[in-house]
Amino acid sequence: MQERLQTLKEEALSQIEKASSMKEVQDIRVAYLGKKGPITEISKGMGKLSAEERPKMGQLVNEIRTAISDQLEAKVNGLEKAAVEERLKKETIDISLPGRPIKRGNHHPLTRVIEEIEDLFLGMGFSIAEGPEVETDYYNFEALNLPKDHPARDMQDSFYITEETLLRTHTSPMQARTMEKLNGEGPVKIIVPGKVYRRDTDDATHSHQFMQIEGLMVGENVRMSDLKGVLQSFAKKMFGDEREIRLRPSFFPFTEPSVEMDISCFICSGNGCSVCKGTGWIEILGGGMVHPNVLRMSGFDPEKVTGFAFGMGPERIAMLKYGIDDIRHFYTNDSRFIKQFNTL
Amino acid sequence: MLVSMNWLQQYVDLDSYSADELADLITKGGIEVETVEQLNKGISGVVIGHVLSCEQHPDADKLNICRVDIGEEEPVQIICGAANIAAGQYVAVAKVGAVLPGNFKIKKAKLRGEASHGMICSLQELGIESKLVHKEYADGIFVFSDDVTPGEDALHYLNLNDEILELGLTPNRADAMNMIGVAYEVGAVLNRSIELPSPELVRSEENAQDYVSVQIENEDDNPYYGATVIKNVTIASSPQWLINRLVSAGIRPINNVVDITNYVLLEYGQPLHAFDYDRFGSKEVVIRRAAEGEKIVTLDDTERTLSSDHLVITNGSKPVAVAGVMGGADSEVQQNTTTILLEAAYFDSKLVRKASKDLGLRSDSSARFEKGIDRNRVIGASERAAQLIQEIAGGTVLKGTAEQGDRTVEGKEVSIEVTRINQVLGTEISETEVAAIFERLQFSYQNFGGTFTVQVPPRRPDITISEDLIEEVGRLYGYDNVPATLPITESTPGQLSDYQKKRRRVRRALEGAGLYQTVTYSLTSPSKRVFFSNETTDAIRLAMPMSEERSELRTSLLPHLLEVAQYNKNRQLENLAFYETASVFLPEGELPKEQEHLAGVVSGLWQEHLWQKEKKPVDFFVVKGILEELAVEFGVEDRLTFARADEPKLHPGRTAAVHLDDELIGYIGQLHPEVEKELDLSETYVFEINLEALLKADVDHLKYKKLPRFPSVTRDVALVVNESLEAGQVKRVIEEAGGAKLVEINLFDVYQGEHLEEGKKSLAFSLRYYNPEQTLTEEEVKKAHDRVLTAVEEQFGAALRS
């Protein structure tokens, strides 16, 4: 009997070993461990054994049962695992195929530059004022110390609608509009982005419509050195920490003293190249200390407050920063142009 | 203003400064030097030659064989084709080995069998612009009129070793539109003294007043007019030094008298005019306003019609010059002129500006008068010109000046405290430094305890208030020396307004949806001004447009956005998705109402994934989805509605009016196929809404809603209705009938075709019921759902699809 059991065990284990499908495994289980299987038969015949032999035999039967069923289980696991592996193998994809594009648009480069500048000045406590694009002659010129017949009006030939209204030639009219509302009570800290218009024929460097950002700060003890400090922060933020600025005397009717700001050339770092025309400096913007007439006309007392103002052109800044060669690109809106401004 | 270094050197010692260094210093001082030009465009080996003989080439009609002394042991043979070559001339010779502009090298050559050892040059060949070459030499070689020595460097005689600084003058610095003014500025910048001309005149016994009288009708128009008379003048070419000066300043030499008036204009900034006395037509100069319609033929042989806004010089009966702008042809100095009436005057700048503008005539003279000249320099300039005419043209200057008006004016006084200077600039400049700066500027001043009272010379009319003095001190102290500080005023919160924040969100939402931002022009043509039928017919039109294409302010953004689409389509860019936010301009009162709009245009494929063969073309619902998403973003999803609409430029079956509450705020739809065809666009969908209405809508603050605590129940229902019935209507009825527990209605299928009766369609909705208080009972759901089914049946005869 003992021998028979051993033979059965070996037979069973060898069959399990050979089995290659779940069905075969199931058949083996039934054949050996089933109710009608030989091991069950042997168990049933154990009553004929002696009391001494009986527990020994019983133990052996159990051992063999366990051995077979463990082996069966191992086989099932093995087969399952193989099946999974087989399936996963079939599911393999070519991971080099292109991914699904996420549909996404982006800012126009001018908006990109303007928002960047806005955020910089917001951080310095400025707010953003916006005003009408069609202006009165008064706000566009007279309140900025440009009386009628002033020769400097030639500098910005304008699109008039009536004798008294025109497309604004700069966003500076918001200086007067903002100050007037404050009844002489400062401080004033604004920047004014927006569209402006001048009688220019459109070409690679001129556009009859363009953007401007005006800045104005008025209060007690606002100094030209503050203008220099604020503009220095601006230059470093927009064009890199290594940038130096210089102020050059200039002329605007609405500021006195007036300056133009240059930054050290970021292409050649001041050694001279075509962008800076060999000078090492690039002209970026104009500004100065608010002219006392401008303060006075808008209800501020130039004896008590001083202020600085500046104006810059986002097109010029974008052209310099990104190396754009033609101002018309901004208004043609070629999608191949705009789409380039979707990265950091 | 073009400034010759050689000329400037006459007044200020420029030693040790190169042109570039000087340019940099002048720029930092406040006058921008735009360019530094070398007059020598790479020339070497050009010397003066004496043409000893000149014979015609035996084998060429147009060539001459010249023997030329070029200062070497033997004369050289040069073949020359210029028509004006002749023996005895002193000419510029490019020797063998010489280099001319454009790296053109001169080599030995044979011309029709004859050897040529060099080239006799025209001025153009030496790099001088044709427009600056005297007419006599315009088509041939240049001939020296002075005493010159063969073999010497020709460039020196022609001033081609000079360097020219081009000053970009701002309108306030008209004082630097002349060499004396530049000398003052450079003297101040370099802190060097300057030396100015002091003309010395020998005058004849005869009196100018016996030859001419001057009468000014209104001294406001013409505060001073002086006439000098010079007899026995010989009109001829100018000496080379004078020609060189004019050429360096970009003025073409004409004849000695005209050249001298131009020279003095450049030197003193004082426009002068020389009349031919014998052809002046009378012995009186009367300065008055022109009569309406009065005519004059100016020097350029053009007849001009004048008005009473224009000031004229007359001979008592008719105009002989437009004051400060241009002389008349009748009294022009000519080759045979012998007596000159030299005008030196001060005219009102506005009148000159007006005349110059009205007549479209800008001259070197008007440019200076318009910006204001130095009143105190009129007499000096007149004397300088008389002296030069005497020296160069052999004239006899008569005693005295026929004149009216004050010759000089007092300078203005302006005061400034040193503390104020430092307060405005943020500097610590000392009293001594301020004093030194005023001295460099040659401003006289008095200083009482730090308050400087400055006598501003009339040559600097731009300085009128104390801030102007702060600028003078600042610019010469150097803005490089001004520190960079941060403002010390009270702090202010810097933040976007609600509207600005929302506008930024709009941009991000649209870009997140796949649209690219554009910026287009506000000015447009009358036909592109409007797009929708409800837009105003009142155009806001420019008084003087540059072109019809940019003549009116737009009331709709779409036409230009469609131009963008067209532009891109023409470049094989077919999948388009653009938007723009910008103001449109609606007539209202003095200034138009500016209303910010949002418009978009989409065309081509909306989704595309090539290798997965996925291609989803744009349709109406893409655009609608974008607007619905915006409505959600701004909390008005329940208030934004779409209603079928008719718009001539949009597809009649695929257009909706967009309402916010009861207000019409815009449209969405497909372009009318005819418009698509006209613009050569494929199927294109557009929208335009009044963005302000959307962004300014009152909405509740964002508030948290409790998360559901109980399960909800979903019932699907497919309803068979007439095909013309809009799903939106069915949805509204379901919504009303379902009551509070019906929390979500989703249309998930629209079907028409097989298994359905002709003219019918099936709409399948998924309805979700929820009770926030407790788990829904089957009873509750059934009650609500039955109400829905009853309502749609009653309203639309909708049957459940089997």
mmCIF file with all atom_site columns, N, CA and C in Angstrom, chain B residues 739-771:
data_model
loop_
_atom_site.group_PDB
_atom_site.id
_atom_site.type_symbol
_atom_site.label_atom_id
_atom_site.label_alt_id
_atom_site.label_comp_id
_atom_site.label_asym_id
_atom_site.label_entity_id
_atom_site.label_seq_id
_atom_site.pdbx_PDB_ins_code
_atom_site.Cartn_x
_atom_site.Cartn_y
_atom_site.Cartn_z
_atom_site.occupancy
_atom_site.B_iso_or_equiv
_atom_site.pdbx_formal_charge
_atom_site.auth_seq_id
_atom_site.auth_comp_id
_atom_site.auth_asym_id
_atom_site.auth_atom_id
_atom_site.pdbx_PDB_model_num
ATOM 1  N N  . GLY B 1 739 ? -38.686 69.207 -11.559 1.00 0.00 ? 739 GLY B N  1
ATOM 2  C CA . GLY B 1 739 ? -38.678 69.708 -10.193 1.00 0.00 ? 739 GLY B CA 1
ATOM 3  C C  . GLY B 1 739 ? -37.290 69.726 -9.582  1.00 0.00 ? 739 GLY B C  1
ATOM 4  N N  . ALA B 1 740 ? -37.240 69.985 -8.284  1.00 0.00 ? 740 ALA B N  1
ATOM 5  C CA . ALA B 1 740 ? -35.976 70.236 -7.598  1.00 0.00 ? 740 ALA B CA 1
ATOM 6  C C  . ALA B 1 740 ? -35.088 68.998 -7.577  1.00 0.00 ? 740 ALA B C  1
ATOM 7  N N  . LYS B 1 741 ? -35.687 67.822 -7.632  1.00 0.00 ? 741 LYS B N  1
ATOM 8  C CA . LYS B 1 741 ? -34.858 66.625 -7.490  1.00 0.00 ? 741 LYS B CA 1
ATOM 9  C C  . LYS B 1 741 ? -34.182 66.221 -8.789  1.00 0.00 ? 741 LYS B C  1
ATOM 10 N N  . LEU B 1 742 ? -34.628 66.807 -9.897  1.00 0.00 ? 742 LEU B N  1
ATOM 11 C CA . LEU B 1 742 ? -33.944 66.537 -11.165 1.00 0.00 ? 742 LEU B CA 1
ATOM 12 C C  . LEU B 1 742 ? -32.747 67.490 -11.246 1.00 0.00 ? 742 LEU B C  1
ATOM 13 N N  . VAL B 1 743 ? -31.537 66.944 -11.049 1.00 0.00 ? 743 VAL B N  1
ATOM 14 C CA . VAL B 1 743 ? -30.379 67.833 -10.899 1.00 0.00 ? 743 VAL B CA 1
ATOM 15 C C  . VAL B 1 743 ? -29.498 67.897 -12.141 1.00 0.00 ? 743 VAL B C  1
ATOM 16 N N  . GLU B 1 744 ? -29.675 66.970 -13.053 1.00 0.00 ? 744 GLU B N  1
ATOM 17 C CA . GLU B 1 744 ? -28.799 67.004 -14.218 1.00 0.00 ? 744 GLU B CA 1
ATOM 18 C C  . GLU B 1 744 ? -29.519 66.418 -15.424 1.00 0.00 ? 744 GLU B C  1
ATOM 19 N N  . ILE B 1 745 ? -29.423 67.118 -16.561 1.00 0.00 ? 745 ILE B N  1
ATOM 20 C CA . ILE B 1 745 ? -30.030 66.615 -17.794 1.00 0.00 ? 745 ILE B CA 1
ATOM 21 C C  . ILE B 1 745 ? -28.943 66.605 -18.854 1.00 0.00 ? 745 ILE B C  1
ATOM 22 N N  . ASN B 1 746 ? -28.640 65.453 -19.387 1.00 0.00 ? 746 ASN B N  1
ATOM 23 C CA . ASN B 1 746 ? -27.618 65.388 -20.433 1.00 0.00 ? 746 ASN B CA 1
ATOM 24 C C  . ASN B 1 746 ? -28.184 64.764 -21.688 1.00 0.00 ? 746 ASN B C  1
ATOM 25 N N  . LEU B 1 747 ? -28.116 65.505 -22.787 1.00 0.00 ? 747 LEU B N  1
ATOM 26 C CA . LEU B 1 747 ? -28.534 64.959 -24.068 1.00 0.00 ? 747 LEU B CA 1
ATOM 27 C C  . LEU B 1 747 ? -27.396 64.066 -24.544 1.00 0.00 ? 747 LEU B C  1
ATOM 28 N N  . PHE B 1 748 ? -27.669 62.753 -24.746 1.00 0.00 ? 748 PHE B N  1
ATOM 29 C CA . PHE B 1 748 ? -26.546 61.909 -25.157 1.00 0.00 ? 748 PHE B CA 1
ATOM 30 C C  . PHE B 1 748 ? -26.712 61.293 -26.528 1.00 0.00 ? 748 PHE B C  1
ATOM 31 N N  . ASP B 1 749 ? -27.886 61.473 -27.146 1.00 0.00 ? 749 ASP B N  1
ATOM 32 C CA . ASP B 1 749 ? -27.995 60.939 -28.507 1.00 0.00 ? 749 ASP B CA 1
ATOM 33 C C  . ASP B 1 749 ? -29.068 61.690 -29.282 1.00 0.00 ? 749 ASP B C  1
ATOM 34 N N  . VAL B 1 750 ? -28.734 61.970 -30.528 1.00 0.00 ? 750 VAL B N  1
ATOM 35 C CA . VAL B 1 750 ? -29.721 62.527 -31.454 1.00 0.00 ? 750 VAL B CA 1
ATOM 36 C C  . VAL B 1 750 ? -29.749 61.580 -32.631 1.00 0.00 ? 750 VAL B C  1
ATOM 37 N N  . TYR B 1 751 ? -30.915 61.012 -32.937 1.00 0.00 ? 751 TYR B N  1
ATOM 38 C CA . TYR B 1 751 ? -30.967 60.019 -34.005 1.00 0.00 ? 751 TYR B CA 1
ATOM 39 C C  . TYR B 1 751 ? -32.122 60.301 -34.947 1.00 0.00 ? 751 TYR B C  1
ATOM 40 N N  . GLN B 1 752 ? -31.833 60.031 -36.214 1.00 0.00 ? 752 GLN B N  1
ATOM 41 C CA . GLN B 1 752 ? -32.844 60.217 -37.235 1.00 0.00 ? 752 GLN B CA 1
ATOM 42 C C  . GLN B 1 752 ? -32.551 59.154 -38.270 1.00 0.00 ? 752 GLN B C  1
ATOM 43 N N  . GLY B 1 753 ? -33.579 58.543 -38.870 1.00 0.00 ? 753 GLY B N  1
ATOM 44 C CA . GLY B 1 753 ? -33.280 57.567 -39.921 1.00 0.00 ? 753 GLY B CA 1
ATOM 45 C C  . GLY B 1 753 ? -34.030 56.270 -39.714 1.00 0.00 ? 753 GLY B C  1
ATOM 46 N N  . GLU B 1 754 ? -33.366 55.207 -40.010 1.00 0.00 ? 754 GLU B N  1
ATOM 47 C CA . GLU B 1 754 ? -33.971 53.865 -39.983 1.00 0.00 ? 754 GLU B CA 1
ATOM 48 C C  . GLU B 1 754 ? -34.712 53.614 -38.671 1.00 0.00 ? 754 GLU B C  1
ATOM 49 N N  . HIS B 1 755 ? -35.779 52.879 -38.772 1.00 0.00 ? 755 HIS B N  1
ATOM 50 C CA . HIS B 1 755 ? -36.626 52.531 -37.618 1.00 0.00 ? 755 HIS B CA 1
ATOM 51 C C  . HIS B 1 755 ? -37.380 53.725 -37.058 1.00 0.00 ? 755 HIS B C  1
ATOM 52 N N  . LEU B 1 756 ? -37.252 54.885 -37.682 1.00 0.00 ? 756 LEU B N  1
ATOM 53 C CA . LEU B 1 756 ? -38.030 56.028 -37.188 1.00 0.00 ? 756 LEU B CA 1
ATOM 54 C C  . LEU B 1 756 ? -38.898 56.533 -38.323 1.00 0.00 ? 756 LEU B C  1
ATOM 55 N N  . GLU B 1 757 ? -40.064 56.974 -37.913 1.00 0.00 ? 757 GLU B N  1
ATOM 56 C CA . GLU B 1 757 ? -41.008 57.525 -38.877 1.00 0.00 ? 757 GLU B CA 1
ATOM 57 C C  . GLU B 1 757 ? -40.372 58.734 -39.570 1.00 0.00 ? 757 GLU B C  1
ATOM 58 N N  . GLU B 1 758 ? -40.681 58.911 -40.852 1.00 0.00 ? 758 GLU B N  1
ATOM 59 C CA . GLU B 1 758 ? -40.215 60.059 -41.625 1.00 0.00 ? 758 GLU B CA 1
ATOM 60 C C  . GLU B 1 758 ? -40.604 61.354 -40.902 1.00 0.00 ? 758 GLU B C  1
ATOM 61 N N  . GLY B 1 759 ? -39.661 62.347 -40.833 1.00 0.00 ? 759 GLY B N  1
ATOM 62 C CA . GLY B 1 759 ? -39.996 63.627 -40.198 1.00 0.00 ? 759 GLY B CA 1
ATOM 63 C C  . GLY B 1 759 ? -39.876 63.593 -38.681 1.00 0.00 ? 759 GLY B C  1
ATOM 64 N N  . LYS B 1 760 ? -39.406 62.501 -38.155 1.00 0.00 ? 760 LYS B N  1
ATOM 65 C CA . LYS B 1 760 ? -39.257 62.402 -36.698 1.00 0.00 ? 760 LYS B CA 1
ATOM 66 C C  . LYS B 1 760 ? -37.779 62.212 -36.352 1.00 0.00 ? 760 LYS B C  1
ATOM 67 N N  . LYS B 1 761 ? -37.460 62.560 -35.123 1.00 0.00 ? 761 LYS B N  1
ATOM 68 C CA . LYS B 1 761 ? -36.122 62.255 -34.643 1.00 0.00 ? 761 LYS B CA 1
ATOM 69 C C  . LYS B 1 761 ? -36.214 61.805 -33.201 1.00 0.00 ? 761 LYS B C  1
ATOM 70 N N  . SER B 1 762 ? -35.166 61.147 -32.762 1.00 0.00 ? 762 SER B N  1
ATOM 71 C CA . SER B 1 762 ? -35.163 60.689 -31.377 1.00 0.00 ? 762 SER B CA 1
ATOM 72 C C  . SER B 1 762 ? -34.094 61.462 -30.607 1.00 0.00 ? 762 SER B C  1
ATOM 73 N N  . LEU B 1 763 ? -34.521 61.961 -29.432 1.00 0.00 ? 763 LEU B N  1
ATOM 74 C CA . LEU B 1 763 ? -33.580 62.671 -28.559 1.00 0.00 ? 763 LEU B CA 1
ATOM 75 C C  . LEU B 1 763 ? -33.451 61.837 -27.293 1.00 0.00 ? 763 LEU B C  1
ATOM 76 N N  . ALA B 1 764 ? -32.223 61.413 -26.986 1.00 0.00 ? 764 ALA B N  1
ATOM 77 C CA . ALA B 1 764 ? -32.047 60.601 -25.773 1.00 0.00 ? 764 ALA B CA 1
ATOM 78 C C  . ALA B 1 764 ? -31.395 61.421 -24.676 1.00 0.00 ? 764 ALA B C  1
ATOM 79 N N  . PHE B 1 765 ? -32.092 61.504 -23.540 1.00 0.00 ? 765 PHE B N  1
ATOM 80 C CA . PHE B 1 765 ? -31.583 62.264 -22.400 1.00 0.00 ? 765 PHE B CA 1
ATOM 81 C C  . PHE B 1 765 ? -31.258 61.327 -21.263 1.00 0.00 ? 765 PHE B C  1
ATOM 82 N N  . SER B 1 766 ? -30.251 61.691 -20.538 1.00 0.00 ? 766 SER B N  1
ATOM 83 C CA . SER B 1 766 ? -29.951 60.983 -19.309 1.00 0.00 ? 766 SER B CA 1
ATOM 84 C C  . SER B 1 766 ? -30.308 61.939 -18.172 1.00 0.00 ? 766 SER B C  1
ATOM 85 N N  . LEU B 1 767 ? -31.225 61.502 -17.303 1.00 0.00 ? 767 LEU B N  1
ATOM 86 C CA . LEU B 1 767 ? -31.703 62.391 -16.233 1.00 0.00 ? 767 LEU B CA 1
ATOM 87 C C  . LEU B 1 767 ? -31.224 61.860 -14.890 1.00 0.00 ? 767 LEU B C  1
ATOM 88 N N  . ARG B 1 768 ? -30.631 62.758 -14.119 1.00 0.00 ? 768 ARG B N  1
ATOM 89 C CA . ARG B 1 768 ? -30.139 62.309 -12.817 1.00 0.00 ? 768 ARG B CA 1
ATOM 90 C C  . ARG B 1 768 ? -30.966 62.983 -11.715 1.00 0.00 ? 768 ARG B C  1
ATOM 91 N N  . TYR B 1 769 ? -31.463 62.127 -10.793 1.00 0.00 ? 769 TYR B N  1
ATOM 92 C CA . TYR B 1 769 ? -32.278 62.625 -9.693  1.00 0.00 ? 769 TYR B CA 1
ATOM 93 C C  . TYR B 1 769 ? -31.483 62.516 -8.406  1.00 0.00 ? 769 TYR B C  1
ATOM 94 N N  . TYR B 1 770 ? -31.706 63.481 -7.549  1.00 0.00 ? 770 TYR B N  1
ATOM 95 C CA . TYR B 1 770 ? -30.952 63.468 -6.294  1.00 0.00 ? 770 TYR B CA 1
ATOM 96 C C  . TYR B 1 770 ? -31.727 64.211 -5.218  1.00 0.00 ? 770 TYR B C  1
ATOM 97 N N  . ASN B 1 771 ? -31.660 63.666 -4.038  1.00 0.00 ? 771 ASN B N  1
ATOM 98 C CA . ASN B 1 771 ? -32.276 64.334 -2.892  1.00 0.00 ? 771 ASN B CA 1
ATOM 99 C C  . ASN B 1 771 ? -31.185 64.602 -1.864  1.00 0.00 ? 771 ASN B C  1
#
